[in-house]
XYZ file of C-alpha atoms in Angstrom:
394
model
C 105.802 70.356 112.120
C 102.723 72.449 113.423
C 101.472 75.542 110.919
C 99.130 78.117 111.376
C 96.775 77.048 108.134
C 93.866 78.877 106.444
C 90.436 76.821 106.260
C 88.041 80.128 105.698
C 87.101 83.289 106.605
C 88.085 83.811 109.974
C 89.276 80.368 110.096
C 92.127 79.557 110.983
C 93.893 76.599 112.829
C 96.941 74.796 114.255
C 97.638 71.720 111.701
C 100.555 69.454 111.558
C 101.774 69.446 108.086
C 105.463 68.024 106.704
C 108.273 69.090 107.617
C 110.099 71.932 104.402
C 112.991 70.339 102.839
C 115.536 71.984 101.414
C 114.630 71.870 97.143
C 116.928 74.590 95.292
C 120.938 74.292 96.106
C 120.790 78.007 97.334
C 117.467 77.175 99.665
C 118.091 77.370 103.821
C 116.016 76.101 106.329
C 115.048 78.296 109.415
C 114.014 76.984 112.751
C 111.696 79.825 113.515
C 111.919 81.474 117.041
C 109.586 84.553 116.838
C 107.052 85.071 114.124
C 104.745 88.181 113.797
C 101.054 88.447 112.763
C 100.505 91.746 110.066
C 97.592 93.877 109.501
C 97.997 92.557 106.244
C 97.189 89.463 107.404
C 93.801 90.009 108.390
C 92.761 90.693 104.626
C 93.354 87.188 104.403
C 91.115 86.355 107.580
C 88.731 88.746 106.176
C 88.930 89.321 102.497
C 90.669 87.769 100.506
C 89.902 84.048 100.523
C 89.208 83.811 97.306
C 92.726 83.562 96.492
C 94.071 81.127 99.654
C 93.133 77.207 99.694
C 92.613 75.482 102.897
C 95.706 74.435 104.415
C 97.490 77.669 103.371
C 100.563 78.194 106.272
C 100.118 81.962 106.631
C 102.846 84.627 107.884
C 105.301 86.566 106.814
C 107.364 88.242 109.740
C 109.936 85.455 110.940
C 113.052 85.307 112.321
C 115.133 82.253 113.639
C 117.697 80.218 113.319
C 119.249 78.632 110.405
C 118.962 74.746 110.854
C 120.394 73.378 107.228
C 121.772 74.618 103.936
C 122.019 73.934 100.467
C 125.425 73.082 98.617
C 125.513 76.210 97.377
C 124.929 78.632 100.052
C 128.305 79.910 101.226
C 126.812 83.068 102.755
C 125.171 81.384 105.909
C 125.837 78.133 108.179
C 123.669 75.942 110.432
C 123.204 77.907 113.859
C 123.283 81.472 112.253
C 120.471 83.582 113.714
C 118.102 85.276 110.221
C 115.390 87.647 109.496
C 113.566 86.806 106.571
C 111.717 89.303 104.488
C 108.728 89.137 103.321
C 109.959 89.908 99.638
C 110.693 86.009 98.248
C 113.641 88.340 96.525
C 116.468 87.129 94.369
C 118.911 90.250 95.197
C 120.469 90.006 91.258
C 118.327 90.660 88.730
C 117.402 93.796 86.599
C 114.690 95.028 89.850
C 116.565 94.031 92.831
C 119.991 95.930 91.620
C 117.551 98.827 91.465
C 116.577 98.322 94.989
C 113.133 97.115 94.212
C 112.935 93.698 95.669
C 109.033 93.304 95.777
C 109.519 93.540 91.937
C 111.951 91.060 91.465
C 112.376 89.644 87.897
C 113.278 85.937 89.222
C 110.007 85.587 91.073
C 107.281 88.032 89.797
C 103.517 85.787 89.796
C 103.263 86.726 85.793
C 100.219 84.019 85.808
C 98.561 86.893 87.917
C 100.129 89.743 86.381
C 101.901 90.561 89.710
C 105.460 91.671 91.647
C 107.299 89.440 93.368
C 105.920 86.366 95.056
C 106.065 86.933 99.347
C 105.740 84.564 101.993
C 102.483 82.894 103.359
C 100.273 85.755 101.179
C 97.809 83.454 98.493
C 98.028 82.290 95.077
C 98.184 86.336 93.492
C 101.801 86.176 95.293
C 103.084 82.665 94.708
C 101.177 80.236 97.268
C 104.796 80.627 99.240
C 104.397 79.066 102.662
C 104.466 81.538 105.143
C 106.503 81.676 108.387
C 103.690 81.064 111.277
C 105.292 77.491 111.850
C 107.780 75.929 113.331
C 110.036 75.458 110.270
C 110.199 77.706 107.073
C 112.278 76.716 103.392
C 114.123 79.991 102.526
C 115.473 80.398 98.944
C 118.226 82.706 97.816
C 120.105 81.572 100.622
C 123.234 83.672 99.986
C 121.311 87.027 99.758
C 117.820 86.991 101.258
C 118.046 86.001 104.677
C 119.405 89.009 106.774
C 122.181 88.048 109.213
C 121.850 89.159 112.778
C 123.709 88.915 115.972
C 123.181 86.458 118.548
C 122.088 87.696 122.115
C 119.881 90.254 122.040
C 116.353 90.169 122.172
C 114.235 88.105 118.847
C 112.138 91.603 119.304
C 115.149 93.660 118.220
C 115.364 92.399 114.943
C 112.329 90.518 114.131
C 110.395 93.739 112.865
C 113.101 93.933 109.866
C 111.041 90.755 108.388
C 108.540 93.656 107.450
C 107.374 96.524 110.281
C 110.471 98.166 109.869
C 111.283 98.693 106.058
C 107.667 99.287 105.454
C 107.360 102.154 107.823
C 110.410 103.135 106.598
C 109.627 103.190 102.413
C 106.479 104.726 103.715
C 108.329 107.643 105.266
C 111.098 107.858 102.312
C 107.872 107.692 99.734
C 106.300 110.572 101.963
C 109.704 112.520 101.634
C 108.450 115.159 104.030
C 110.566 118.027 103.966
C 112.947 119.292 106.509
C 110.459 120.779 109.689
C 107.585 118.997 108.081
C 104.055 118.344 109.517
C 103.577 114.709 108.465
C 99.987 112.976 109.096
C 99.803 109.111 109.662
C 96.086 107.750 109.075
C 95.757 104.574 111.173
C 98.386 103.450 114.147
C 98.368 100.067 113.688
C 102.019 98.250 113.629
C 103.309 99.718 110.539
C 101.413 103.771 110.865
C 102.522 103.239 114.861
C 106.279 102.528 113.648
C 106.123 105.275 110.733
C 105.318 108.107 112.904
C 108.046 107.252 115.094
C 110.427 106.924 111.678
C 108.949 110.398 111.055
C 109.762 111.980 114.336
C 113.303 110.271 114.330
C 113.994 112.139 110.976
C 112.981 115.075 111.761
C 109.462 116.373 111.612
C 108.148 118.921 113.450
C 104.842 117.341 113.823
C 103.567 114.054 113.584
C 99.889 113.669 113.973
C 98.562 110.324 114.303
C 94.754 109.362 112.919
C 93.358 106.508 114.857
C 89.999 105.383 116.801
C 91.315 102.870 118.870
C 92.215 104.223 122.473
C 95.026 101.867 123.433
C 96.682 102.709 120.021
C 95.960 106.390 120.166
C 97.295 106.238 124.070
C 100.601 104.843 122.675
C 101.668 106.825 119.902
C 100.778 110.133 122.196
C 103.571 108.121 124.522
C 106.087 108.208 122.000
C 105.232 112.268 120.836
C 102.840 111.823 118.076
C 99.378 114.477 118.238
C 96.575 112.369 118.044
C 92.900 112.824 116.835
C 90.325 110.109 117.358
C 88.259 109.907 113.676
C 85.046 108.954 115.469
C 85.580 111.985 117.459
C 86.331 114.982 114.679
C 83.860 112.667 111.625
C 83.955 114.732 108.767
C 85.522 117.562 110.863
C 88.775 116.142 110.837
C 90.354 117.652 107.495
C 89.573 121.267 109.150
C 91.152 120.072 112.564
C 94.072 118.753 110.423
C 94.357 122.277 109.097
C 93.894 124.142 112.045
C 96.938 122.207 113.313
C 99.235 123.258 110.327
C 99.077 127.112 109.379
C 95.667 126.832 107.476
C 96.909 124.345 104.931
C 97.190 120.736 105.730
C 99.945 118.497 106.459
C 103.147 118.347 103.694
C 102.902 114.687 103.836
C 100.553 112.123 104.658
C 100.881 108.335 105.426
C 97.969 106.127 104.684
C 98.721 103.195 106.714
C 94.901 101.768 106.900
C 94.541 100.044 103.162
C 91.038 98.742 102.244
C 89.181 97.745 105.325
C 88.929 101.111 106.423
C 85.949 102.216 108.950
C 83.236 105.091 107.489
C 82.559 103.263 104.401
C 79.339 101.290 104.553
C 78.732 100.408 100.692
C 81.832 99.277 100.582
C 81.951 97.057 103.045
C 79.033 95.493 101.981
C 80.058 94.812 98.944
C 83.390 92.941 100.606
C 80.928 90.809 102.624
C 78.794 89.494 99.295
C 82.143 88.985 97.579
C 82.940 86.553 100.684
C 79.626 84.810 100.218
C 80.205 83.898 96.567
C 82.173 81.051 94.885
C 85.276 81.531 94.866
C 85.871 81.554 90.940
C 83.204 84.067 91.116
C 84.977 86.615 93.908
C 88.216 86.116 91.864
C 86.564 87.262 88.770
C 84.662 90.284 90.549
C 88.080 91.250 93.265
C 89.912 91.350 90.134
C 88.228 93.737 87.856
C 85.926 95.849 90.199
C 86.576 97.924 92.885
C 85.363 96.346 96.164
C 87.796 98.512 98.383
C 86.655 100.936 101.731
C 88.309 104.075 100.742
C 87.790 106.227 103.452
C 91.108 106.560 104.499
C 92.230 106.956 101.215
C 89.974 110.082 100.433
C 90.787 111.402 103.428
C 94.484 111.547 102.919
C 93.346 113.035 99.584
C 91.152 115.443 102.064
C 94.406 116.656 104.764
C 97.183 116.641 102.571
C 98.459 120.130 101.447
C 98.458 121.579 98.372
C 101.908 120.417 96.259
C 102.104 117.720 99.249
C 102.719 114.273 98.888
C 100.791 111.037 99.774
C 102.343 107.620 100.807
C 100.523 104.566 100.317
C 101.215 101.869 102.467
C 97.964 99.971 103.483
C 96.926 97.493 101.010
C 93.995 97.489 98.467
C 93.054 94.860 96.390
C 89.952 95.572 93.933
C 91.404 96.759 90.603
C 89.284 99.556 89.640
C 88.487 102.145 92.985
C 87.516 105.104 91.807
C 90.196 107.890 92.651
C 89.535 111.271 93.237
C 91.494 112.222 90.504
C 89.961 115.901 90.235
C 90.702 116.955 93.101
C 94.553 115.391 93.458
C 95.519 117.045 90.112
C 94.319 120.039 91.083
C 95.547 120.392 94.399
C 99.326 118.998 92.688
C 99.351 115.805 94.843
C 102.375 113.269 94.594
C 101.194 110.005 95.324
C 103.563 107.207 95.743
C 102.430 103.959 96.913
C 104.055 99.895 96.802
C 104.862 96.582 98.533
C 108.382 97.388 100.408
C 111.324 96.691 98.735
C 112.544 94.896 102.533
C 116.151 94.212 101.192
C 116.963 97.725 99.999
C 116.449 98.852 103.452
C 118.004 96.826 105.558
C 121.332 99.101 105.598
C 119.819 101.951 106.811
C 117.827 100.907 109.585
C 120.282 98.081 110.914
C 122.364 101.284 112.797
C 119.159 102.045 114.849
C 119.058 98.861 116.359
C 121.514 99.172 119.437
C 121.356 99.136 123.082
C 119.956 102.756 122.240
C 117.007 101.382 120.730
C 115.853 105.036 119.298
C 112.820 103.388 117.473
C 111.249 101.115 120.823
C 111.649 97.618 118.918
C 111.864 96.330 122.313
C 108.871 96.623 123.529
C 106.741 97.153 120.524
C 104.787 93.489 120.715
C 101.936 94.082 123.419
C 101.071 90.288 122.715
C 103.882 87.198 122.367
C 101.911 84.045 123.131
C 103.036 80.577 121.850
C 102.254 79.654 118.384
C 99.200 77.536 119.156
C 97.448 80.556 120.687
C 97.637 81.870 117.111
C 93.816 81.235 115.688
C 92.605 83.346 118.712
C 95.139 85.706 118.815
C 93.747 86.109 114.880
C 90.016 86.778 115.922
C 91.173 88.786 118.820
C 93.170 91.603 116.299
C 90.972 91.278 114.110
C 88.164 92.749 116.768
C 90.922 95.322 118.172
C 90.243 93.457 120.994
C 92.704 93.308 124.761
C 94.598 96.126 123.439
C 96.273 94.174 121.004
C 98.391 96.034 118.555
C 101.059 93.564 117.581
C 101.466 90.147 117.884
C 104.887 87.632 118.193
C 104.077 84.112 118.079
C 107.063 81.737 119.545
C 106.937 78.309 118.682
């Protein structure tokens, strides 16, 4: 089959590797239709080689249709249409009856001290093969795979591989209160689709943190206030402020993770990790703090006083310095984690009618064939042709 494999930093490539079989008598195996490209996926363009080996299949946002079974799997048959999350989830042990599927028991990376393993994400979450390919090997047949109508639209129901539940834990995590003003640094894919989650459940205000026009132009279409970073600098806690009665927002999203812009030491110290062995980067990534946290402080910076902080871009050095002062005395909640895809699933299916109250359809500004993938990876990664999210069709 043909794979979109990792070789390097920003190297990616079309390979044909073999064909998945199925392995486990639960496993399925999906003939993918539509697979997405994540912001989280350009950490692995970018940063985190260290943990991927060449040859890698990367992805993990596809959907598609299910082309063979195990003995065992009674809940699907060949020709059902699946999402799969990202979550490589068991649904029955101690963490997934609790509803937290990215920390299931059955396939946690203990070697790395880690949650549960995820598709197509390096060796720190299993070395799963990912979903940018033409075929993908699903375990936990019975109760991973989500189950979705035939007819409409992949772009419906793709985005519950990952856009959706992760915008939506970020908004439950926020719990803004009734008539809330909710901020959402960075309006990329999933801080795009969590300010709309925001405005669907109520808030009074959504403003939306960005510097890229096309993404700023699009959430103002959908009724999000927007302020351009490079535009307000260092200004924009007091413009936050200004915007909400003097005090900041009651709940802030952080939707921009690690490679945020403003931080120059930071990102420095990214690029020398890249530029060392890879033994060596492991070793450093994994007890230093190599992180941009600009986006981070300045969620610390906008949120209100007893307000509460959502975490949903990803960071990967293990010791960034937190502002720690300044949350405890300000009474900040912080609440932060991989999504827990699976626990979710029930309350967004409902939104996803003819009705289409959260603009699934439509959402992709790029779906290009799965071969244009290794440019359609250096063109996100420059924020390049307006590109905001991605479907790849094989």
């Amino acid at each position: 089959m043909r794979a979109l494999t990792w070789h390097g930093k920003r190297d990616v490539r079309i390979d044909t590797v073999p064909d998945p079989k199925i392995i486990e008598p639960t496993d399925v195996l999906v003939k993918i239709t539509s697979t997405g490209i994540c912001g989280s996926d350009l950490h692995l363009y970018e940063v985190l080689g260290p943990y991927l080996e060449p040859g890698d299949i990367l992805g993990h946002e596809p959907m598609g249709l299910v082309e063979e079974v195990g003995p065992e799997v009674t809940a699907l048959a060949p020709g059902d249409r699946v999402v799969v999350p990202f979550n490589v989830s068991c649904g029955s042990c101690w963490m997934c009856d609790r509803g937290l599927h990215s920390q299931c028991e059955t396939t946690q990376v203990r070697e790395h001290g880690m949650g549960a393993s995820l598709f197509g994400y390096t060796k720190l979450y299993g070395q799963v093969p990912g979903g940018q390919a033409e075929f993908l090997r699903v375990p936990f047949g019975n109760t991973l795979p989500v189950k979705v109508p035939h007819g409409p639209p992949d772009e419906r129901f793709v985005y519950l591989s990952d856009v959706l539940p992760t915008a939506w834990q970020a908004v439950a995590y926020a719990d803004p209160p009734p008539d809330a003003h909710v901020v959402v640094l960075g309006l990329g894919p999933i801080g795009d689709m969590a300010a709309r989650i925001a405005l669907h459940r109520g808030a009074r205000q959504v403003i939306g943190v960005d510097l890229v026009p096309e993404r700023l132009a699009r959430a103002r279409e959908r009724g999000v206030h927007t302020l351009n970073v490079d535009e307000l600098g260092a200004d924009l806690g007091d413009e936050v402020r200004r915007l909400t009665d003097g005090r900041g927002a009651d709940a802030v999203i952080e939707a921009v993770g690690m490679e945020a812009h403003g931080a120059p030491v930071a990102k420095a110290a990214q690029q020398m990790v890249g530029l060392l062995p890879d033994r060596l980067a492991e070793k450093l990534m994994s007890r230093a703090g190599v992180d941009r946290m600009a986006a981070f402080h300045a969620a610390v910076d906008v949120v209100r006083r007893g307000g509460t902080i959502s975490v949903v871009g990803v960071y990967g050095g293990a010791m960034d310095p937190l502002p720690l002062l300044t949350m405890f005395d300000k009474q900040v909640q912080l609440r932060m984690g991989q999504a827990n895809v699976r626990h979710w699933v029930d309350d967004i299916l409902p939104l996803l009618d003819d009705e289409d109250r959260l603009g699934v359809e439509g959402f992709a500004t790029h779906k290009l064939p799965l071969e244009d993938g290794p440019q359609a990876y250096k063109t996100f990664q420059a924020k390049e042709d307006g590109m905001i999210k991605t479907l790849l069709q094989p």
